Coordinates of C-alpha atoms in Angstrom, one line a residue:
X1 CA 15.7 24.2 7.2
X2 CA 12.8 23.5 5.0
X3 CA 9.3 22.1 5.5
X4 CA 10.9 18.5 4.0
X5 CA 13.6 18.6 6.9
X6 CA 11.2 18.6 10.0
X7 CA 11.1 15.4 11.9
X8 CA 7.3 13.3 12.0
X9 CA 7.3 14.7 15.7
X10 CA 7.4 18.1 14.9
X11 CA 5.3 17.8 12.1
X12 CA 2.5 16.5 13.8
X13 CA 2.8 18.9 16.2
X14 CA 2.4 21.4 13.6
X15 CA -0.3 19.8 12.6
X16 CA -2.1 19.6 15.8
X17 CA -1.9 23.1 16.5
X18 CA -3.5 23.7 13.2
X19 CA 0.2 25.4 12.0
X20 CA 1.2 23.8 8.8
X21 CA -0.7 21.4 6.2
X22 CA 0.3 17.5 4.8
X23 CA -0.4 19.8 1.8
X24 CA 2.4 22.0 2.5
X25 CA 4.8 19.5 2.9
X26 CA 4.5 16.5 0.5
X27 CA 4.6 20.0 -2.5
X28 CA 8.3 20.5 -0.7
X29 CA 9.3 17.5 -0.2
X30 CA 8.2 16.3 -3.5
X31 CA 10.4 19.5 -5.0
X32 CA 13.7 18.3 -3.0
X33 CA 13.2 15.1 -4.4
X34 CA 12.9 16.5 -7.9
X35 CA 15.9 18.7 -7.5
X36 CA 18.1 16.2 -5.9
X37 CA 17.1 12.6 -7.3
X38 CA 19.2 12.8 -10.6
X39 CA 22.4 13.1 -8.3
X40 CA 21.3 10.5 -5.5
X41 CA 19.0 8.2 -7.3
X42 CA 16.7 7.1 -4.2
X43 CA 13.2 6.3 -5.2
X44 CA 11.6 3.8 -7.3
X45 CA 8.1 4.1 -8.3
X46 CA 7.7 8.0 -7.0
X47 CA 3.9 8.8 -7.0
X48 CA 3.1 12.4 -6.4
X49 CA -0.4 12.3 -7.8
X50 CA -1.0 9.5 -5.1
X51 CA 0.7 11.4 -2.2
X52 CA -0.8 14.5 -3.2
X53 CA -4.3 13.1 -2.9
X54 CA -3.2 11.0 0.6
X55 CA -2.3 14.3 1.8
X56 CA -5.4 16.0 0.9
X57 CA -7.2 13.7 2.5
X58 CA -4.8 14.1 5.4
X59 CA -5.4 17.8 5.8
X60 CA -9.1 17.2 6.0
X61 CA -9.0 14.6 8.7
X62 CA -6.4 16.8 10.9
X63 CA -9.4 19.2 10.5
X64 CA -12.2 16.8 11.1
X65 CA -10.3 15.8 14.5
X66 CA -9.6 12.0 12.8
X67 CA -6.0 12.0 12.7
X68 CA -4.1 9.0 13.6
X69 CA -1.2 8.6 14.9
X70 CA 1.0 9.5 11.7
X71 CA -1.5 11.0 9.7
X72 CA -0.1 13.6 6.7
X73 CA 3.7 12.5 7.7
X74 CA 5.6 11.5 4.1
X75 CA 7.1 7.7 4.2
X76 CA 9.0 5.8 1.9
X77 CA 9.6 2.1 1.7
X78 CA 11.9 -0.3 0.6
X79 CA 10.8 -1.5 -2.5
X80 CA 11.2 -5.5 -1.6
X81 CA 8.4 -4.2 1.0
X82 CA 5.3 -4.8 -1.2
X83 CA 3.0 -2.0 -1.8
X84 CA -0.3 -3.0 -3.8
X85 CA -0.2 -2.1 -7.4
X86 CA 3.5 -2.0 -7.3
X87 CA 6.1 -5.1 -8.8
X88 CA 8.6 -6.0 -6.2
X89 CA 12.0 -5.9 -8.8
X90 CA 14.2 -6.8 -5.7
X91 CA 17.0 -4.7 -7.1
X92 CA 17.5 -7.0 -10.5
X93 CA 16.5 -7.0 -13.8
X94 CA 16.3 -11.0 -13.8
X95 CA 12.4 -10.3 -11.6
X96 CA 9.3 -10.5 -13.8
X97 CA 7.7 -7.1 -13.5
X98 CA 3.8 -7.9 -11.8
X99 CA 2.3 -5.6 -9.8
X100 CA 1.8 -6.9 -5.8
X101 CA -1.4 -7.4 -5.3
X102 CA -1.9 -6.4 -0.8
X103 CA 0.5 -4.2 0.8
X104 CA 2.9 -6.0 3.1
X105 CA 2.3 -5.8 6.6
X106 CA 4.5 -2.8 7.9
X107 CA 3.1 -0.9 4.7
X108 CA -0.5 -1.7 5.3
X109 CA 0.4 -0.9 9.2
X110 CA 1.9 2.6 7.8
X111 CA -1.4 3.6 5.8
X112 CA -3.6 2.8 8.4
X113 CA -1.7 5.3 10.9
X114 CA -2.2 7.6 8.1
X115 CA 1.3 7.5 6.5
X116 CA 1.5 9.1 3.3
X117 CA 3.9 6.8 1.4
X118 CA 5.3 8.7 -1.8
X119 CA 7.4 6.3 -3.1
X120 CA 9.1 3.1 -2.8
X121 CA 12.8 3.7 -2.6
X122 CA 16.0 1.3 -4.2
X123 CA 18.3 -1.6 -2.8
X124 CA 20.9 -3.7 -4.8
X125 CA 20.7 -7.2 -6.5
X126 CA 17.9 -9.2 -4.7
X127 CA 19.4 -7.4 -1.4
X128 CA 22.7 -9.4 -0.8
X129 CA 24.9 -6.6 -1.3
X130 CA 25.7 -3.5 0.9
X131 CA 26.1 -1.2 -1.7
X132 CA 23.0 0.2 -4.3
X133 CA 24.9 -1.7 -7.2
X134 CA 21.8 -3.1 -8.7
X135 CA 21.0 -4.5 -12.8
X136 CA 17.4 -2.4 -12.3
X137 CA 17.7 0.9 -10.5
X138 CA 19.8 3.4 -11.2
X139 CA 23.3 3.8 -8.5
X140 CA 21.9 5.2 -5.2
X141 CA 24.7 7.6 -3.9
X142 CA 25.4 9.0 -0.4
X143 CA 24.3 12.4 0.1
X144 CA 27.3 13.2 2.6
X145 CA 30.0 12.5 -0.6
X146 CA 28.4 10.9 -4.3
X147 CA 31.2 9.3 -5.1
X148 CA 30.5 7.4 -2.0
X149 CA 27.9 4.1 -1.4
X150 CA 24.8 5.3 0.7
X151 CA 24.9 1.4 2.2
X152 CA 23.0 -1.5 1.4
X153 CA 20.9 -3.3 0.7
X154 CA 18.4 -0.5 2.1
X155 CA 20.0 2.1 0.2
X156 CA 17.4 4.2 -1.3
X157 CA 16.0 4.7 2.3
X158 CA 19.6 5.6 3.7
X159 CA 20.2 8.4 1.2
X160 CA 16.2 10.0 1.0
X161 CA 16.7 9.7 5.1
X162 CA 20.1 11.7 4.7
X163 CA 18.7 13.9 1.8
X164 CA 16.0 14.9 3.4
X165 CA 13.1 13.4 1.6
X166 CA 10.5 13.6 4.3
X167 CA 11.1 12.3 7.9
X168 CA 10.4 8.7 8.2
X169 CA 11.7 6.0 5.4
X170 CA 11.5 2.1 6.3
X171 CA 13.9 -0.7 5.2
X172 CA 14.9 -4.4 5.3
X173 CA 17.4 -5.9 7.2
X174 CA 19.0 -9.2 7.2
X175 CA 22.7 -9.3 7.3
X176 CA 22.9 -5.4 8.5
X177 CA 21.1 -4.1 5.6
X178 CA 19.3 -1.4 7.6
X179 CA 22.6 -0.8 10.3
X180 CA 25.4 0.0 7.3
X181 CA 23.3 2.3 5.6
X182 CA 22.2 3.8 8.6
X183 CA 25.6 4.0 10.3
X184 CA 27.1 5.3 6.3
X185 CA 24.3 8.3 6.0
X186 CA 24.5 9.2 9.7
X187 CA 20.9 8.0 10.8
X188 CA 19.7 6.2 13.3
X189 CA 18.6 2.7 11.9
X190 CA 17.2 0.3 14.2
X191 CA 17.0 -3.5 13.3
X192 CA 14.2 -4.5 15.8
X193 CA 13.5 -8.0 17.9
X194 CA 12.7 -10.5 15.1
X195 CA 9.3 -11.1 15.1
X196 CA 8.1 -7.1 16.5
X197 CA 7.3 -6.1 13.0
X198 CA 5.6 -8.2 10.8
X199 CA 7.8 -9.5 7.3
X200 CA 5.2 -11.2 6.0
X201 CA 7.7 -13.6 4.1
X202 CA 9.8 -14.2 7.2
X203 CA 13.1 -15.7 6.8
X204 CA 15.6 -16.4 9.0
X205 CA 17.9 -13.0 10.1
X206 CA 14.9 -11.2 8.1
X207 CA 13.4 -7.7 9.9
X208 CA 11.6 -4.6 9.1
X209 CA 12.9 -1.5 10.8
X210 CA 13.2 2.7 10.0
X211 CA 16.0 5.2 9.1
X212 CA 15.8 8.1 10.1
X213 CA 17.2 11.0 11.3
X214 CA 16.1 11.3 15.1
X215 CA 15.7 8.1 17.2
X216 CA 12.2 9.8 18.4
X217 CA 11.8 9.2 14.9
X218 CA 12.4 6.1 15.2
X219 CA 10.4 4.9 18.1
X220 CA 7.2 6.4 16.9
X221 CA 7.5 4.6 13.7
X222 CA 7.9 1.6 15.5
X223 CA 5.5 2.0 17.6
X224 CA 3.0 1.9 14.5
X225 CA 4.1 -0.9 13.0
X226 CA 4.6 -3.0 15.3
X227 CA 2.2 -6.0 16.1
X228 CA 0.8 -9.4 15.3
X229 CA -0.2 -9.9 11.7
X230 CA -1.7 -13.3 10.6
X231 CA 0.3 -13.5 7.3
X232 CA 4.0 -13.6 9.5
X233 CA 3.6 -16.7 12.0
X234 CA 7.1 -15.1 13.8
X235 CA 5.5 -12.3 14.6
X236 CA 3.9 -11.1 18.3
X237 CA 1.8 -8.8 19.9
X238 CA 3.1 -5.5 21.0
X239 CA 5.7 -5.2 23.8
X240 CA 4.7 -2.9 26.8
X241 CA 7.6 -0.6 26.9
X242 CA 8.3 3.4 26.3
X243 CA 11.0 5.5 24.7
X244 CA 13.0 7.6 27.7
X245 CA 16.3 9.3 25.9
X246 CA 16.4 11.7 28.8
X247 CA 17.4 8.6 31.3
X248 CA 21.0 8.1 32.2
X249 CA 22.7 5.6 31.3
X250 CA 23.3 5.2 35.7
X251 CA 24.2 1.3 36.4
X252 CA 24.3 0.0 32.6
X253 CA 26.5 -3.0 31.6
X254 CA 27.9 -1.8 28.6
X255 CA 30.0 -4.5 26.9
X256 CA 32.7 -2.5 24.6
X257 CA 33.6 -4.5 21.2
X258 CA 36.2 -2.6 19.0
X259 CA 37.7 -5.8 17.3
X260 CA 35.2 -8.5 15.7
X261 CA 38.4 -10.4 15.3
X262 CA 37.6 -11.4 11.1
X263 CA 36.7 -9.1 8.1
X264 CA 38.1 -5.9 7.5
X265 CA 40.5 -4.2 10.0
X266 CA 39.0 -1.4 11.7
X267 CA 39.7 2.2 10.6
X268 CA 41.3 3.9 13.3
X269 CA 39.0 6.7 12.9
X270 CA 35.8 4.6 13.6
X271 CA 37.6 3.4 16.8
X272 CA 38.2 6.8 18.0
X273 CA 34.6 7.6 17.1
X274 CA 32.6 4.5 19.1
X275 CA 35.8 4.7 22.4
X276 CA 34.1 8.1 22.6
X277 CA 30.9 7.0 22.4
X278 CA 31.8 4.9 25.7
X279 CA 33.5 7.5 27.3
X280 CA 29.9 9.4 26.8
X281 CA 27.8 6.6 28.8
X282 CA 30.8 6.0 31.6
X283 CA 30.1 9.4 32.5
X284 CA 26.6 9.1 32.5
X285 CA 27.7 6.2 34.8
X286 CA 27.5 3.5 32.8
X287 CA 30.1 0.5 33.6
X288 CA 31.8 0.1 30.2
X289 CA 34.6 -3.2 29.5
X290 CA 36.3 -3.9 26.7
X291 CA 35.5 -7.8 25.6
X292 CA 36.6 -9.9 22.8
X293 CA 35.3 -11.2 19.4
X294 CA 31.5 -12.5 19.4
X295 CA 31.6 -14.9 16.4
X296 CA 34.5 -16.4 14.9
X297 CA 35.5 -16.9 11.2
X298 CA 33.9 -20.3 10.8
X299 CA 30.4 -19.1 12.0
X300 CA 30.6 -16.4 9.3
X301 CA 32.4 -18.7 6.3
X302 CA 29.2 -21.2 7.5
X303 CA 26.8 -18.2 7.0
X304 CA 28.3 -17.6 3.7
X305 CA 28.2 -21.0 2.4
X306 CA 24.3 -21.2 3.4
X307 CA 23.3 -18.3 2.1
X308 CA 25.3 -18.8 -1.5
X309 CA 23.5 -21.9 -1.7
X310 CA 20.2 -20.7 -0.7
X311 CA 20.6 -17.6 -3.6
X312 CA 22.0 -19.9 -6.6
X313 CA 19.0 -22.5 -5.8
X314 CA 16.6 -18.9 -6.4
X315 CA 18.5 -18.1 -9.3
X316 CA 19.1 -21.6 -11.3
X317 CA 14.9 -21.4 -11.2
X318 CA 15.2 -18.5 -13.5
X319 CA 14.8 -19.0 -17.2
X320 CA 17.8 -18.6 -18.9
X321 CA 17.3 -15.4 -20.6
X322 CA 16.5 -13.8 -16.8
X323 CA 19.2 -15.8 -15.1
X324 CA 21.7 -13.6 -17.4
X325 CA 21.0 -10.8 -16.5
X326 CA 21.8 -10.9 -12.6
X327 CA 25.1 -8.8 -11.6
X328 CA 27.6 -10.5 -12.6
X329 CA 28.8 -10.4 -9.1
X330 CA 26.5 -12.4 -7.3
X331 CA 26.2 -14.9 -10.7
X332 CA 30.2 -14.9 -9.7
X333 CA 29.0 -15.7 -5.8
X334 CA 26.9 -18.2 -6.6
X335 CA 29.0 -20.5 -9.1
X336 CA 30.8 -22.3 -6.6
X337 CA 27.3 -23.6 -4.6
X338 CA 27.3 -26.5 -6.4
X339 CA 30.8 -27.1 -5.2
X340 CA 29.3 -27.7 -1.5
X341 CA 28.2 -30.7 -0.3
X342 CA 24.9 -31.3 2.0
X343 CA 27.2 -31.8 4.8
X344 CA 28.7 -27.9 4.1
X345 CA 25.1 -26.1 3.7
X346 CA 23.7 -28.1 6.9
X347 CA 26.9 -27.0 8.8
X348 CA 26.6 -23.4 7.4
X349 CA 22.5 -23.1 8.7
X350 CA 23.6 -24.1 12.1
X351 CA 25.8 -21.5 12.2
X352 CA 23.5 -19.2 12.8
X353 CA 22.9 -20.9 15.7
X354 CA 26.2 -20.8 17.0
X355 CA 25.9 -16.7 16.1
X356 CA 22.9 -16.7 18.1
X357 CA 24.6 -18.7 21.1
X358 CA 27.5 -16.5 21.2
X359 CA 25.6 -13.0 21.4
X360 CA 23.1 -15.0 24.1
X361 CA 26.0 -15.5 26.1
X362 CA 27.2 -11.7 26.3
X363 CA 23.8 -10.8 27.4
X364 CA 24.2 -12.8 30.7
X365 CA 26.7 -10.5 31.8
X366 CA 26.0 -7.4 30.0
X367 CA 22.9 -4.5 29.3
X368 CA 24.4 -3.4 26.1
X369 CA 26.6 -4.1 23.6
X370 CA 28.4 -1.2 22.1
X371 CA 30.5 -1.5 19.0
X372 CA 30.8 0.2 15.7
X373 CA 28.3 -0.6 13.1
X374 CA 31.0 -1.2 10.2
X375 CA 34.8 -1.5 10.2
X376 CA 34.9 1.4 7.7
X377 CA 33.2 4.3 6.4
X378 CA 31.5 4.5 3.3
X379 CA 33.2 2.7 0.5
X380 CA 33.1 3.9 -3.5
X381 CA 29.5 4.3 -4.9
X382 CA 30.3 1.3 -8.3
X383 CA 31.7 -1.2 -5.9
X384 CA 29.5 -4.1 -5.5
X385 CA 31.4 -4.8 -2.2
X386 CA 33.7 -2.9 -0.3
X387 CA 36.7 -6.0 -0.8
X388 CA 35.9 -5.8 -4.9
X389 CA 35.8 -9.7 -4.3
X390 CA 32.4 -11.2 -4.6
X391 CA 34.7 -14.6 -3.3
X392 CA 34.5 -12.5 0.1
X393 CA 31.5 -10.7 0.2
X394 CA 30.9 -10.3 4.3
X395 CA 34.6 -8.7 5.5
X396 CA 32.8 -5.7 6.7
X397 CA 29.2 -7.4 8.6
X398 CA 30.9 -9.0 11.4
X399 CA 29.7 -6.3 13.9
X400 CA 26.3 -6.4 12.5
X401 CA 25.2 -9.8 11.5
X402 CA 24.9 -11.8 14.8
X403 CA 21.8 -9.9 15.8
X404 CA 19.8 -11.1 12.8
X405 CA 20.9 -14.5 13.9
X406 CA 20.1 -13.9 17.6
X407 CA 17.0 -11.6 17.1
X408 CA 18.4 -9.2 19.3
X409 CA 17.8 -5.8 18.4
X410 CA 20.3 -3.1 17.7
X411 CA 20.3 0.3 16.5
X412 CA 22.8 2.6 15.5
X413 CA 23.4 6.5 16.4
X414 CA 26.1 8.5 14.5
X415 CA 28.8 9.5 16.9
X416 CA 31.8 11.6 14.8
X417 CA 33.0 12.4 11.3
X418 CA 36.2 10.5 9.5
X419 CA 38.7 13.5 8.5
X420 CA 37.0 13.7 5.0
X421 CA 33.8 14.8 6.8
X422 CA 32.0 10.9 6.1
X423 CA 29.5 10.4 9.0
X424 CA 30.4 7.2 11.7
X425 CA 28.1 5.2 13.4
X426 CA 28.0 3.3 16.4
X427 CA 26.0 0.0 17.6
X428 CA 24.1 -0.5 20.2
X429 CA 22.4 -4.1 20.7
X430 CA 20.2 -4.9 24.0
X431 CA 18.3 -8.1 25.1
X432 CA 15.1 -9.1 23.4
X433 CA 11.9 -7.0 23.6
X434 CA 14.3 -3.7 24.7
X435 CA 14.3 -1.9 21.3
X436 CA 13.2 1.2 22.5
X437 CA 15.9 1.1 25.2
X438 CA 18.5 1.2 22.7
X439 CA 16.9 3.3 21.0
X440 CA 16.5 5.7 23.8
X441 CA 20.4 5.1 24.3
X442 CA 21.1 6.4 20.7
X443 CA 19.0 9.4 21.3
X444 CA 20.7 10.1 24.4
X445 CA 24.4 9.9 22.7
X446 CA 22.7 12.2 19.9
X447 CA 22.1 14.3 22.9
X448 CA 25.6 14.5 23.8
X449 CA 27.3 15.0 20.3
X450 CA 29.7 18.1 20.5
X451 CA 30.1 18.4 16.7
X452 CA 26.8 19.0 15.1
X453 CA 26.6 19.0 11.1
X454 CA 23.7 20.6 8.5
X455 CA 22.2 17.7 6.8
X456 CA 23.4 17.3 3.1
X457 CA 21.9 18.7 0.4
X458 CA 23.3 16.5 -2.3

């Protein structure tokens, strides 16, 4: 294990005790990023002059005794997450290239806390796919297997998470865009409460939320960014509340959900996987049930219809020349929006109140829902979607996508390996304002995990 493998909380305990340097460790993980980026094609915008001065600066204020709370630790984020001085492509070539001109919220929250962000890491066309297939970047591949998707649309992250590019990387979810990556590399993703982290352009199902590899890892980035922020109306103050993975699991309700009942039929291997996974927290003396499917097929066909609509109204105010040169894909997606009436997008929006109903209800009778994150593990790397349809883009989000439209938060832990050694996560969603209790649940599965695998090296 090198110096670029070390999790943010051993790090700064390195760094407290004087032990290693931010100098030490942006120079290696800057070299694993140059000797493994051609294959995995993670970052955008990569700076090493910048992080290379942020950790100088770093070093001196560990030695000054004014660190903060993640001072000298390396960061990416997503690159729809602005950072100032950076254009936000959002995965296409149809964006005009101009430089943001403020950081976004969770990145201005990460450099005050003393972060030092390196690069900006790659996500598919305008985020609406769960693969990197993306007209700007270059194809972001899984770490575990490159001829395999690292997830989407916060791919980048996924695979410099998996890869090892320093401990802490941040992405965007809306639809499960920070889960199926997470669940795909083997991390632990968390999608937190809606509102906990500031967007900064909130939208509805819209959060901010990390990858990594340790759900420590997780909490303590959370913990940083989370908190009002004037520019993101949705968002609140802090929640009291403190990450525990050492607590049993003793007296949990943990709803089981193996079949979403739509999308793609789940791979008997990711059963297995997650039925362990329960088996794990009954013993801990958890109460675990089986229950049936949350949402139903027209609450996701609504979903669809709204958000086609929503993306072909973005794209039809494109010029021509940019409209072009959207994947061909989503310009295939979008074709039929003007095929919908008012009635159909009006009944597709409240659908996400029906979504957010329906997971409401489970939460009247249960502590935690456990499922897997996707019906299958990682699909091939060129495929837009795992169907190859872009008439049926969302088969394979039915287990994610009703926390975005509940604002419940969920997280996902990996749990076991498919026979060709791809990693398989598991979901765990809670009540509001419990993120860290889920979070301490995935910690305390990872705690548990029989098999343990060395990290890819690409």
């Amino acid at each position: 294990m090198t110096l670029a493998d070390l999790t943010a909380t051993d790090l700064l305990a390195k760094y407290r005790e004087g032990a290693l340097s931010p100098v030490e460790v942006i120079e290696d993980v800057l070299a694993r990023v140059e000797e493994l980026e051609p294959r995995i094609c993670a970052t955008y915008a990569l700076d090493p002059d910048g992080a290379r001065a942020a950790a100088l600066e770093s070093e001196g204020r560990w030695r000054d005794g004014t660190a903060r709370p993640l001072e000298g630790v390396p960061v990416t984020v997503k690159e729809n997450i602005a950072t100032r001085g950076t254009p936000v492509p959002q995965g296409t070539a149809a964006t005009e290239l101009i430089p943001a001109t403020e950081d976004a919220p969770a990145a201005a929250r990460l450099r005050a806390a003393g972060a030092v962000i390196f690069s900006k890491t790659t996500m598919p066309e305008y985020g609406m796919l769960s693969s990197g297939v993306s007209t700007f970047h270059h194809l972001t591949r899984n770490p575990w297997d490159l001829s395999k998707t690292a997830g989407g649309s916060s791919a980048g992250a996924a695979a410099a998470a998996a890869a090892g590019y320093g401990p802490i990387h941040v992405g965007t979810d809306i639809g499960g865009s920070i889960r199926l990556p997470a669940g795909w590399c083997g991390l632990v993703g968390l999608k937190p409460t809606h509102g906990r982290i500031a967007v900064g352009n909130p939208y509805p199902g819209r959060a901010i939320g990390p990858l990594t590899r340790t759900a420590r890892d997780a909490a303590l980035t959370v913990s940083v960014m989370s908190g009002y922020e004037p520019r993101d109306h949705t968002s609140f103050p802090p929640t009291p509340e403190s990450y525990d993975e050492s607590a049993l699991p003793h007296g949990l309700r943990v709803a089981l959900l193996l079949d979403a009942g739509l999308g793609l039929p789940v791979d008997p291997e990711v059963t297995a996987a997650v039925s362990a996974a329960a088996a794990v927290l009954e013993k801990a003396g958890a109460t675990v049930e089986p229950i049936g499917p949350i949402i139903t097929r027209e609450m996701l066909d609504g979903l669809d219809r709204f958000w086609r609509v929503r993306s072909a109204v973005d794209i039809a105010a494109l010029p021509e020349d940019r409209r072009a040169k959207v994947l061909p894909q989503i310009r295939s997606w979008v074709s039929t929006a003007g095929d919908l009436s008012g009635f159909d997008v009006f009944h597709g929006y409240s659908q996400m109140g029906a979504m957010a109903a329906a997971v409401t209800a489970i939460f009247t009778s249960y502590d935690v829902i456990l499922s897997p994150v996707a019906p299958i593990t990682a699909f091939p790397a060129e495929l837009a979607y795992p169907t190859d349809d872009p008439s049926k883009p969302f088969e394979h989000i039915a287990f994610t996508v009703p926390y975005n439209m509940s604002a419940h938060p969920a997280t996902t832990v990996n749990v076991g390996w498919s026979a060709s050694g791809l990693p398989i996560g598991a979901q765990l969603a809670v009540p509001h304002h419990q993120d860290l209790t889920a979070l301490g649940l995935a910690g305390y599965l990872d705690s548990q995990q029989t098999e343990r695998r060395n990290w890819p090296l690409g």
